[in-house]
């Protein structure tokens, strides 16, 4: 929750992933709950839609879904719209999205550092398994300004260039390129998630798995952005990263809480009922996000920023079906 | 309940209560803290917090508690007092009896371990002091005063321990400082002191001038509190003013019986001075017959124990107090706060049972005997509650017989009569030798000198009668001064007269006791004129004039028989020998000192020490802690005076120098023991009375000995504040606990 007091920014791959973690990631490969067309010949079986015999699941239709996936038989019988879900296909595209707003640059351990490391781990897995890997960083500050270290000026500036992206990486050789890209971006500024989502959707190429790392604390709401992204054929995985301080605030006394992004203030006198109320609100917020994600066929994972990266990637994402 | 300082509380409350509420309405100065997002916090605060400023105060338990604390503080500031049984008097006189009977260990009655009455009296008096009203803390500035009290302690004398003051600490210290005395009881002096110290009542004239008028009614009344067991023999002489209130606080148990020594005397037998008789008078004030062991201890060793049964005390019926006296205008207000039964009870008047015991021991030397009453053999426990009169001390002088010198021309009658008497020494001195000695200024070494027809020659030591210092039995002559410029002689010799018979004599005179002189025929009488108002007294007379004369002036004492006994029938009469013995005994009485009375408490002791005594110290009786050793300086003739003695026991005078007969020499110092005893039949009756008869009324004892004055409530309110603050602290902690 609080601004990280002193942080050492990663500069290269070794800062993001240790060799031990890399060794643990090596046997993993990407998976998708959905079947996509491959762009290139890959190592996977092709299971194109319509030809697939392995039916996976049904889910309720929501606005924006591809009408071609509606199971008309069911509609005929039940008069309700359901989508048919199918199994994976061969050539998988992995798109990792990071939220680099100022609110991510908080917590102990730092949430953004955690996101960087997770993105690197997933990118590594995707690259070594010959998948196409893209990485997008949604930042509130101008990329050039961030490069010059003018964070304070940039934070107050309007988000001129909401996203920075690195696309079409493939193969183990591009691992260091990915690491450099991830390390180069400094977090800060106010992020308009909706605008960023639109930019991502516009610049999208092909389909695949999109994993968004964020705390999803957006003042203008996360719903629009997610709706935009979900409508474009991506298998969306949301990873909500919360710092331990956000879950259990270690603060007391009479405080004027200042939002790190928009300098909004809230005057509070910390008391047991207030903390209880805060935690109830946080739980409700997370639950609402979860329900939203479920209705949109997205997967949501809420993690603490002090979770070990290899444990998250190798265990929790694997259990979710993102990796195998 | 009244408030002593309510305007102050109102003023402070008018400021403090709004200030507290404003403090709650004011915004806090908050610490800035940057956080990732205020999204959730704003919502949480909105949920908890109402926006309207007055709603902020609603259900704010902290403010509620702080208002309670403030209310308690303001309440305390107003100095509330609870009035229970308050005294209407502004001034109190506390009379505390410290006489011997107040040492009885029976107070309070029915207590498991009763203590001394004096301690109980002090406790109750201090409770009374504590209950006196004080002015409010903030009223003191306005010169308001509370109740005042005065403390007087009395036994048979009284002294003011503390004059009128409202300082409770001083009063408490004065009461605590009262020590036990072994003296008797007399209240009149205490009452006089109380009256003397009472402020005069002022009469305010119309023009505003004031003047003191004795006995004028008005002004603040005085409450007199008597803490005593009620055994006050002279209480009927105490007369409080009729506007004063008199309260009697009875201390001790009414049913306390007591056995005590009320008289003791040691006397040597005349014919056998070795034999010492010690007479002990005992008194029983118990309502049953009591047997007691009387133990005689001589010089620390038990010499004898005798069991004596004393009859029970009897209650006379006639003693009913004049209860009708407290009606009428002149009667003072009587504090009849006693129980109904106490109103009807007459004071307990007892005729104690008396008895005695005589110890006979054979001891030649001087001795100090201690008589002690003990419970009868075989019975356990204490003899009675009052121990001071359970022991008495008496000192017996060494056995001594008279040394008698006879200056005579050889009277056969005289020498044969004297030969039969038990004397230490009987010597005939020729008249010429005696005259020569006297003229040289020497005093013959005899206790009594019998001058038969001889008169001492005049010298510079002779008194108006022409006699030098000494004890004389003068037969057949009349001493008369011949000095022309001296004072007139008490006796004038008118020469011989005719025959006569003794017609009258003082039968009670020690020298003439048990004599029958009417058979004495005097053939040749002598006319003597006794100057009226002189030191000479006729103790036997004939029809013509004095027959036997006693002359005592200063150091000289003489019995003069003017007529010639040879020319009378007296020597042939048995009364002559008896007279000789009695007269010698009487004249030499000081010398043989066969009997000695102990000093009583309250007396001033005068002792004559041998000349040259130095570094004279008076040691109090062993075991008495409240009397300290004192240094005395003897007068030029060796007399030391001290007293009045207030404690029973054996005082010891020690000095450096020569010893007189009966004194003890110990490690270079001479010690004389002076026994001091209570020996007061009145004081030995210790049963507490329930009423006191004053000169103008009868005051019954107050039933309740608990005093409740104004109960200060502010300490309790402060305590409540502290409690509320603790609750607030607890709630605050609960609230902010994370």
PDB file of C-alpha atoms in Angstrom, chain B residues 302-538:
ATOM      1  CA  UNK B 302       8.760 -13.101  98.922  1.00  0.00           C
ATOM      2  CA  UNK B 303       8.339 -13.058 102.676  1.00  0.00           C
ATOM      3  CA  UNK B 304       4.740 -14.161 103.147  1.00  0.00           C
ATOM      4  CA  UNK B 305       1.507 -14.822 101.308  1.00  0.00           C
ATOM      5  CA  UNK B 306      -1.845 -14.607 103.018  1.00  0.00           C
ATOM      6  CA  UNK B 307      -5.202 -15.360 101.512  1.00  0.00           C
ATOM      7  CA  UNK B 308      -7.963 -12.900 102.398  1.00  0.00           C
ATOM      8  CA  UNK B 309     -11.619 -13.066 101.550  1.00  0.00           C
ATOM      9  CA  UNK B 310     -13.226  -9.709 101.032  1.00  0.00           C
ATOM     10  CA  UNK B 311     -16.968  -9.248 101.244  1.00  0.00           C
ATOM     11  CA  UNK B 312     -18.888  -8.093  98.215  1.00  0.00           C
ATOM     12  CA  UNK B 313     -19.661  -4.462  97.634  1.00  0.00           C
ATOM     13  CA  UNK B 314     -23.163  -3.391  98.520  1.00  0.00           C
ATOM     14  CA  UNK B 315     -25.370  -0.935  96.708  1.00  0.00           C
ATOM     15  CA  UNK B 316     -27.257   1.499  98.897  1.00  0.00           C
ATOM     16  CA  UNK B 317     -30.794   2.208  97.879  1.00  0.00           C
ATOM     17  CA  UNK B 318     -31.031   5.777  98.955  1.00  0.00           C
ATOM     18  CA  UNK B 319     -28.770   7.174  96.246  1.00  0.00           C
ATOM     19  CA  UNK B 320     -31.098   8.432  93.582  1.00  0.00           C
ATOM     20  CA  UNK B 321     -29.966  11.387  91.571  1.00  0.00           C
ATOM     21  CA  UNK B 322     -32.063  14.512  91.729  1.00  0.00           C
ATOM     22  CA  UNK B 323     -33.443  13.953  88.279  1.00  0.00           C
ATOM     23  CA  UNK B 324     -36.083  16.597  88.750  1.00  0.00           C
ATOM     24  CA  UNK B 325     -33.316  19.150  88.713  1.00  0.00           C
ATOM     25  CA  UNK B 326     -33.164  19.440  84.977  1.00  0.00           C
ATOM     26  CA  UNK B 327     -36.412  21.275  84.678  1.00  0.00           C
ATOM     27  CA  UNK B 328     -36.592  24.967  85.117  1.00  0.00           C
ATOM     28  CA  UNK B 329     -35.161  27.968  83.360  1.00  0.00           C
ATOM     29  CA  UNK B 330     -31.781  27.981  85.023  1.00  0.00           C
ATOM     30  CA  UNK B 331     -31.036  24.401  84.081  1.00  0.00           C
ATOM     31  CA  UNK B 332     -28.500  24.003  81.298  1.00  0.00           C
ATOM     32  CA  UNK B 333     -29.407  22.156  78.189  1.00  0.00           C
ATOM     33  CA  UNK B 334     -28.707  18.528  78.780  1.00  0.00           C
ATOM     34  CA  UNK B 335     -27.478  16.417  75.926  1.00  0.00           C
ATOM     35  CA  UNK B 336     -29.693  13.474  76.469  1.00  0.00           C
ATOM     36  CA  UNK B 337     -28.540  11.511  73.510  1.00  0.00           C
ATOM     37  CA  UNK B 338     -28.245   8.369  75.587  1.00  0.00           C
ATOM     38  CA  UNK B 339     -30.372   5.291  75.268  1.00  0.00           C
ATOM     39  CA  UNK B 340     -33.704   5.245  77.107  1.00  0.00           C
ATOM     40  CA  UNK B 341     -32.365   2.868  79.703  1.00  0.00           C
ATOM     41  CA  UNK B 342     -29.471   5.196  80.415  1.00  0.00           C
ATOM     42  CA  UNK B 343     -31.926   7.954  81.167  1.00  0.00           C
ATOM     43  CA  UNK B 344     -33.429   6.087  84.052  1.00  0.00           C
ATOM     44  CA  UNK B 345     -30.271   4.538  85.451  1.00  0.00           C
ATOM     45  CA  UNK B 346     -28.929   6.181  88.568  1.00  0.00           C
ATOM     46  CA  UNK B 347     -25.183   6.422  88.879  1.00  0.00           C
ATOM     47  CA  UNK B 348     -23.724   3.319  90.380  1.00  0.00           C
ATOM     48  CA  UNK B 349     -22.933   4.039  93.997  1.00  0.00           C
ATOM     49  CA  UNK B 350     -21.093   1.333  95.837  1.00  0.00           C
ATOM     50  CA  UNK B 351     -20.132   0.670  99.374  1.00  0.00           C
ATOM     51  CA  UNK B 352     -17.101  -1.478  98.724  1.00  0.00           C
ATOM     52  CA  UNK B 353     -16.340  -4.464 100.912  1.00  0.00           C
ATOM     53  CA  UNK B 354     -13.296  -3.800 103.035  1.00  0.00           C
ATOM     54  CA  UNK B 355     -10.824  -6.014 104.785  1.00  0.00           C
ATOM     55  CA  UNK B 356      -7.253  -6.111 105.836  1.00  0.00           C
ATOM     56  CA  UNK B 357      -4.294  -8.204 106.591  1.00  0.00           C
ATOM     57  CA  UNK B 358      -1.345  -7.765 108.945  1.00  0.00           C
ATOM     58  CA  UNK B 359       2.080  -9.153 108.297  1.00  0.00           C
ATOM     59  CA  UNK B 360       4.502  -9.492 111.153  1.00  0.00           C
ATOM     60  CA  UNK B 361       8.104  -9.972 110.270  1.00  0.00           C
ATOM     61  CA  UNK B 362      11.294  -9.639 112.249  1.00  0.00           C
ATOM     62  CA  UNK B 363      13.755  -7.348 110.588  1.00  0.00           C
ATOM     63  CA  UNK B 364      16.024  -4.913 112.294  1.00  0.00           C
ATOM     64  CA  UNK B 365      17.323  -2.943 109.370  1.00  0.00           C
ATOM     65  CA  UNK B 366      15.553  -0.547 107.081  1.00  0.00           C
ATOM     66  CA  UNK B 367      13.606  -2.277 104.371  1.00  0.00           C
ATOM     67  CA  UNK B 368      11.331  -1.711 101.445  1.00  0.00           C
ATOM     68  CA  UNK B 369       8.300  -3.948 101.414  1.00  0.00           C
ATOM     69  CA  UNK B 370       6.069  -4.520  98.431  1.00  0.00           C
ATOM     70  CA  UNK B 371       2.501  -5.679  98.892  1.00  0.00           C
ATOM     71  CA  UNK B 372       0.991  -7.265  95.912  1.00  0.00           C
ATOM     72  CA  UNK B 373      -2.443  -8.731  95.280  1.00  0.00           C
ATOM     73  CA  UNK B 374      -2.474 -11.907  93.284  1.00  0.00           C
ATOM     74  CA  UNK B 375      -5.275 -14.139  92.088  1.00  0.00           C
ATOM     75  CA  UNK B 376      -5.931 -16.894  94.593  1.00  0.00           C
ATOM     76  CA  UNK B 377      -3.709 -19.926  94.197  1.00  0.00           C
ATOM     77  CA  UNK B 378      -5.017 -22.218  91.554  1.00  0.00           C
ATOM     78  CA  UNK B 379      -6.971 -19.669  89.593  1.00  0.00           C
ATOM     79  CA  UNK B 380      -5.661 -18.378  86.330  1.00  0.00           C
ATOM     80  CA  UNK B 381      -5.957 -15.006  84.692  1.00  0.00           C
ATOM     81  CA  UNK B 382      -5.723 -11.500  85.927  1.00  0.00           C
ATOM     82  CA  UNK B 383      -7.005 -10.434  89.278  1.00  0.00           C
ATOM     83  CA  UNK B 384      -8.910  -7.461  87.901  1.00  0.00           C
ATOM     84  CA  UNK B 385      -8.799  -4.905  85.164  1.00  0.00           C
ATOM     85  CA  UNK B 386      -7.067  -2.250  87.199  1.00  0.00           C
ATOM     86  CA  UNK B 387      -3.533  -3.112  88.229  1.00  0.00           C
ATOM     87  CA  UNK B 388      -2.218   0.133  89.671  1.00  0.00           C
ATOM     88  CA  UNK B 389      -3.793  -0.455  93.083  1.00  0.00           C
ATOM     89  CA  UNK B 390      -2.891  -4.126  93.143  1.00  0.00           C
ATOM     90  CA  UNK B 391       0.479  -3.270  94.549  1.00  0.00           C
ATOM     91  CA  UNK B 392       1.725  -0.928  97.208  1.00  0.00           C
ATOM     92  CA  UNK B 393       5.106  -0.160  98.616  1.00  0.00           C
ATOM     93  CA  UNK B 394       6.083   0.788 102.130  1.00  0.00           C
ATOM     94  CA  UNK B 395       9.411   1.609 103.627  1.00  0.00           C
ATOM     95  CA  UNK B 396      10.194   0.695 107.213  1.00  0.00           C
ATOM     96  CA  UNK B 397      12.975   2.530 109.016  1.00  0.00           C
ATOM     97  CA  UNK B 398      15.547   0.574 110.969  1.00  0.00           C
ATOM     98  CA  UNK B 399      14.631  -0.538 114.479  1.00  0.00           C
ATOM     99  CA  UNK B 400      15.792   1.907 117.054  1.00  0.00           C
ATOM    100  CA  UNK B 401      15.306   2.503 120.762  1.00  0.00           C
ATOM    101  CA  UNK B 402      15.480   5.702 122.640  1.00  0.00           C
ATOM    102  CA  UNK B 403      18.538   7.012 124.320  1.00  0.00           C
ATOM    103  CA  UNK B 404      17.543   8.960 127.410  1.00  0.00           C
ATOM    104  CA  UNK B 405      19.696  11.149 129.616  1.00  0.00           C
ATOM    105  CA  UNK B 406      18.581  12.109 133.121  1.00  0.00           C
ATOM    106  CA  UNK B 407      19.856  15.225 134.777  1.00  0.00           C
ATOM    107  CA  UNK B 408      18.677  14.736 138.291  1.00  0.00           C
ATOM    108  CA  UNK B 409      19.645  15.175 141.816  1.00  0.00           C
ATOM    109  CA  UNK B 410      18.917  11.495 142.298  1.00  0.00           C
ATOM    110  CA  UNK B 411      15.206  11.021 142.433  1.00  0.00           C
ATOM    111  CA  UNK B 412      14.530   7.431 143.438  1.00  0.00           C
ATOM    112  CA  UNK B 413      11.083   7.494 141.917  1.00  0.00           C
ATOM    113  CA  UNK B 414      12.355   8.629 138.597  1.00  0.00           C
ATOM    114  CA  UNK B 415      15.242   6.244 138.346  1.00  0.00           C
ATOM    115  CA  UNK B 416      13.173   3.231 139.346  1.00  0.00           C
ATOM    116  CA  UNK B 417      10.376   4.153 136.930  1.00  0.00           C
ATOM    117  CA  UNK B 418      12.812   4.635 134.069  1.00  0.00           C
ATOM    118  CA  UNK B 419      14.618   1.411 134.815  1.00  0.00           C
ATOM    119  CA  UNK B 420      11.577  -0.538 133.736  1.00  0.00           C
ATOM    120  CA  UNK B 421      11.312   1.055 130.311  1.00  0.00           C
ATOM    121  CA  UNK B 422      12.792  -0.560 127.145  1.00  0.00           C
ATOM    122  CA  UNK B 423      15.436   2.036 126.337  1.00  0.00           C
ATOM    123  CA  UNK B 424      18.598   1.826 124.338  1.00  0.00           C
ATOM    124  CA  UNK B 425      20.517   3.870 126.822  1.00  0.00           C
ATOM    125  CA  UNK B 426      19.735   5.476 130.137  1.00  0.00           C
ATOM    126  CA  UNK B 427      22.410   7.676 131.616  1.00  0.00           C
ATOM    127  CA  UNK B 428      22.511   9.892 134.617  1.00  0.00           C
ATOM    128  CA  UNK B 429      24.274  13.155 134.051  1.00  0.00           C
ATOM    129  CA  UNK B 430      25.262  15.234 136.995  1.00  0.00           C
ATOM    130  CA  UNK B 431      23.715  18.657 136.898  1.00  0.00           C
ATOM    131  CA  UNK B 432      27.069  20.400 136.940  1.00  0.00           C
ATOM    132  CA  UNK B 433      28.339  18.407 133.981  1.00  0.00           C
ATOM    133  CA  UNK B 434      25.180  19.154 132.026  1.00  0.00           C
ATOM    134  CA  UNK B 435      25.439  22.830 132.700  1.00  0.00           C
ATOM    135  CA  UNK B 436      29.049  22.866 131.650  1.00  0.00           C
ATOM    136  CA  UNK B 437      28.202  21.031 128.398  1.00  0.00           C
ATOM    137  CA  UNK B 438      25.340  23.325 127.570  1.00  0.00           C
ATOM    138  CA  UNK B 439      27.315  26.437 128.231  1.00  0.00           C
ATOM    139  CA  UNK B 440      29.949  25.164 125.830  1.00  0.00           C
ATOM    140  CA  UNK B 441      27.209  24.841 123.236  1.00  0.00           C
ATOM    141  CA  UNK B 442      27.371  21.063 123.109  1.00  0.00           C
ATOM    142  CA  UNK B 443      24.244  19.004 122.779  1.00  0.00           C
ATOM    143  CA  UNK B 444      24.151  15.839 124.836  1.00  0.00           C
ATOM    144  CA  UNK B 445      23.838  12.817 122.518  1.00  0.00           C
ATOM    145  CA  UNK B 446      20.402  11.729 123.718  1.00  0.00           C
ATOM    146  CA  UNK B 447      17.048  11.520 122.058  1.00  0.00           C
ATOM    147  CA  UNK B 448      15.256  12.831 125.138  1.00  0.00           C
ATOM    148  CA  UNK B 449      16.693  14.608 128.118  1.00  0.00           C
ATOM    149  CA  UNK B 450      14.867  14.438 131.466  1.00  0.00           C
ATOM    150  CA  UNK B 451      15.589  17.487 133.587  1.00  0.00           C
ATOM    151  CA  UNK B 452      14.528  16.838 137.152  1.00  0.00           C
ATOM    152  CA  UNK B 453      14.544  20.153 138.960  1.00  0.00           C
ATOM    153  CA  UNK B 454      17.269  21.478 136.723  1.00  0.00           C
ATOM    154  CA  UNK B 455      16.998  24.051 133.971  1.00  0.00           C
ATOM    155  CA  UNK B 456      19.445  24.457 131.168  1.00  0.00           C
ATOM    156  CA  UNK B 457      21.525  27.540 131.368  1.00  0.00           C
ATOM    157  CA  UNK B 458      20.780  30.182 128.839  1.00  0.00           C
ATOM    158  CA  UNK B 459      23.007  30.391 125.841  1.00  0.00           C
ATOM    159  CA  UNK B 460      22.743  31.832 122.388  1.00  0.00           C
ATOM    160  CA  UNK B 461      20.778  28.811 121.157  1.00  0.00           C
ATOM    161  CA  UNK B 462      18.029  29.207 123.731  1.00  0.00           C
ATOM    162  CA  UNK B 463      14.589  30.098 122.533  1.00  0.00           C
ATOM    163  CA  UNK B 464      12.041  32.424 124.097  1.00  0.00           C
ATOM    164  CA  UNK B 465      11.299  29.899 126.804  1.00  0.00           C
ATOM    165  CA  UNK B 466      14.959  29.581 127.629  1.00  0.00           C
ATOM    166  CA  UNK B 467      15.387  26.095 126.224  1.00  0.00           C
ATOM    167  CA  UNK B 468      18.038  25.020 123.716  1.00  0.00           C
ATOM    168  CA  UNK B 469      17.047  22.769 120.772  1.00  0.00           C
ATOM    169  CA  UNK B 470      16.207  19.266 121.851  1.00  0.00           C
ATOM    170  CA  UNK B 471      13.528  17.141 123.458  1.00  0.00           C
ATOM    171  CA  UNK B 472      12.976  17.676 127.121  1.00  0.00           C
ATOM    172  CA  UNK B 473      10.862  16.273 129.911  1.00  0.00           C
ATOM    173  CA  UNK B 474      11.159  18.892 132.602  1.00  0.00           C
ATOM    174  CA  UNK B 475      10.050  17.990 136.104  1.00  0.00           C
ATOM    175  CA  UNK B 476       9.668  20.371 139.030  1.00  0.00           C
ATOM    176  CA  UNK B 477      10.726  23.590 137.366  1.00  0.00           C
ATOM    177  CA  UNK B 478       9.472  26.127 134.837  1.00  0.00           C
ATOM    178  CA  UNK B 479      11.699  27.369 132.052  1.00  0.00           C
ATOM    179  CA  UNK B 480      11.279  31.046 131.644  1.00  0.00           C
ATOM    180  CA  UNK B 481      13.389  33.385 129.719  1.00  0.00           C
ATOM    181  CA  UNK B 482      15.252  36.005 131.646  1.00  0.00           C
ATOM    182  CA  UNK B 483      16.443  37.880 128.669  1.00  0.00           C
ATOM    183  CA  UNK B 484      15.115  41.375 128.890  1.00  0.00           C
ATOM    184  CA  UNK B 485      15.279  42.318 125.280  1.00  0.00           C
ATOM    185  CA  UNK B 486      14.048  38.959 123.921  1.00  0.00           C
ATOM    186  CA  UNK B 487      10.518  38.049 122.994  1.00  0.00           C
ATOM    187  CA  UNK B 488       8.091  37.534 125.838  1.00  0.00           C
ATOM    188  CA  UNK B 489       8.392  34.124 127.447  1.00  0.00           C
ATOM    189  CA  UNK B 490       5.450  31.770 127.022  1.00  0.00           C
ATOM    190  CA  UNK B 491       5.527  30.741 130.654  1.00  0.00           C
ATOM    191  CA  UNK B 492       5.785  32.778 133.766  1.00  0.00           C
ATOM    192  CA  UNK B 493       6.645  31.147 137.090  1.00  0.00           C
ATOM    193  CA  UNK B 494       4.456  32.558 139.823  1.00  0.00           C
ATOM    194  CA  UNK B 495       6.070  30.553 142.600  1.00  0.00           C
ATOM    195  CA  UNK B 496       4.866  27.747 144.795  1.00  0.00           C
ATOM    196  CA  UNK B 497       1.295  27.425 145.816  1.00  0.00           C
ATOM    197  CA  UNK B 498      -0.741  25.148 147.985  1.00  0.00           C
ATOM    198  CA  UNK B 499      -1.989  21.639 147.443  1.00  0.00           C
ATOM    199  CA  UNK B 500      -4.015  20.779 144.439  1.00  0.00           C
ATOM    200  CA  UNK B 501      -5.497  17.893 142.461  1.00  0.00           C
ATOM    201  CA  UNK B 502      -5.524  17.383 138.736  1.00  0.00           C
ATOM    202  CA  UNK B 503      -9.016  18.012 137.566  1.00  0.00           C
ATOM    203  CA  UNK B 504      -8.763  17.983 133.795  1.00  0.00           C
ATOM    204  CA  UNK B 505      -6.396  16.643 131.163  1.00  0.00           C
ATOM    205  CA  UNK B 506      -6.361  16.062 127.446  1.00  0.00           C
ATOM    206  CA  UNK B 507      -7.188  12.427 127.213  1.00  0.00           C
ATOM    207  CA  UNK B 508      -6.355  12.368 123.526  1.00  0.00           C
ATOM    208  CA  UNK B 509      -2.848  13.738 123.914  1.00  0.00           C
ATOM    209  CA  UNK B 510      -0.332  11.054 123.107  1.00  0.00           C
ATOM    210  CA  UNK B 511       1.488  11.598 126.365  1.00  0.00           C
ATOM    211  CA  UNK B 512      -1.672  11.417 128.466  1.00  0.00           C
ATOM    212  CA  UNK B 513      -3.543   8.768 126.579  1.00  0.00           C
ATOM    213  CA  UNK B 514      -5.003   6.019 128.811  1.00  0.00           C
ATOM    214  CA  UNK B 515      -4.089   7.865 131.987  1.00  0.00           C
ATOM    215  CA  UNK B 516      -6.225   8.463 135.018  1.00  0.00           C
ATOM    216  CA  UNK B 517      -4.888  11.459 136.890  1.00  0.00           C
ATOM    217  CA  UNK B 518      -7.779  12.367 139.172  1.00  0.00           C
ATOM    218  CA  UNK B 519      -6.273  10.406 142.019  1.00  0.00           C
ATOM    219  CA  UNK B 520      -3.080  12.413 141.959  1.00  0.00           C
ATOM    220  CA  UNK B 521      -2.720  14.702 144.940  1.00  0.00           C
ATOM    221  CA  UNK B 522      -0.211  17.499 144.757  1.00  0.00           C
ATOM    222  CA  UNK B 523       1.008  18.684 148.128  1.00  0.00           C
ATOM    223  CA  UNK B 524       3.065  21.543 146.814  1.00  0.00           C
ATOM    224  CA  UNK B 525       1.827  22.961 143.596  1.00  0.00           C
ATOM    225  CA  UNK B 526       3.315  25.706 141.489  1.00  0.00           C
ATOM    226  CA  UNK B 527       1.482  28.556 139.841  1.00  0.00           C
ATOM    227  CA  UNK B 528       2.370  29.003 136.220  1.00  0.00           C
ATOM    228  CA  UNK B 529       0.915  31.500 133.830  1.00  0.00           C
ATOM    229  CA  UNK B 530       0.696  30.489 130.206  1.00  0.00           C
ATOM    230  CA  UNK B 531       0.815  33.444 127.898  1.00  0.00           C
ATOM    231  CA  UNK B 532      -2.125  33.221 125.538  1.00  0.00           C
ATOM    232  CA  UNK B 533      -1.123  32.802 121.917  1.00  0.00           C
ATOM    233  CA  UNK B 534       2.284  31.422 122.791  1.00  0.00           C
ATOM    234  CA  UNK B 535       3.779  28.092 121.870  1.00  0.00           C
ATOM    235  CA  UNK B 536       2.862  26.634 125.241  1.00  0.00           C
ATOM    236  CA  UNK B 537      -0.268  24.550 125.652  1.00  0.00           C
ATOM    237  CA  UNK B 538      -1.723  23.327 128.881  1.00  0.00           C
TER     238      UNK B 538
END
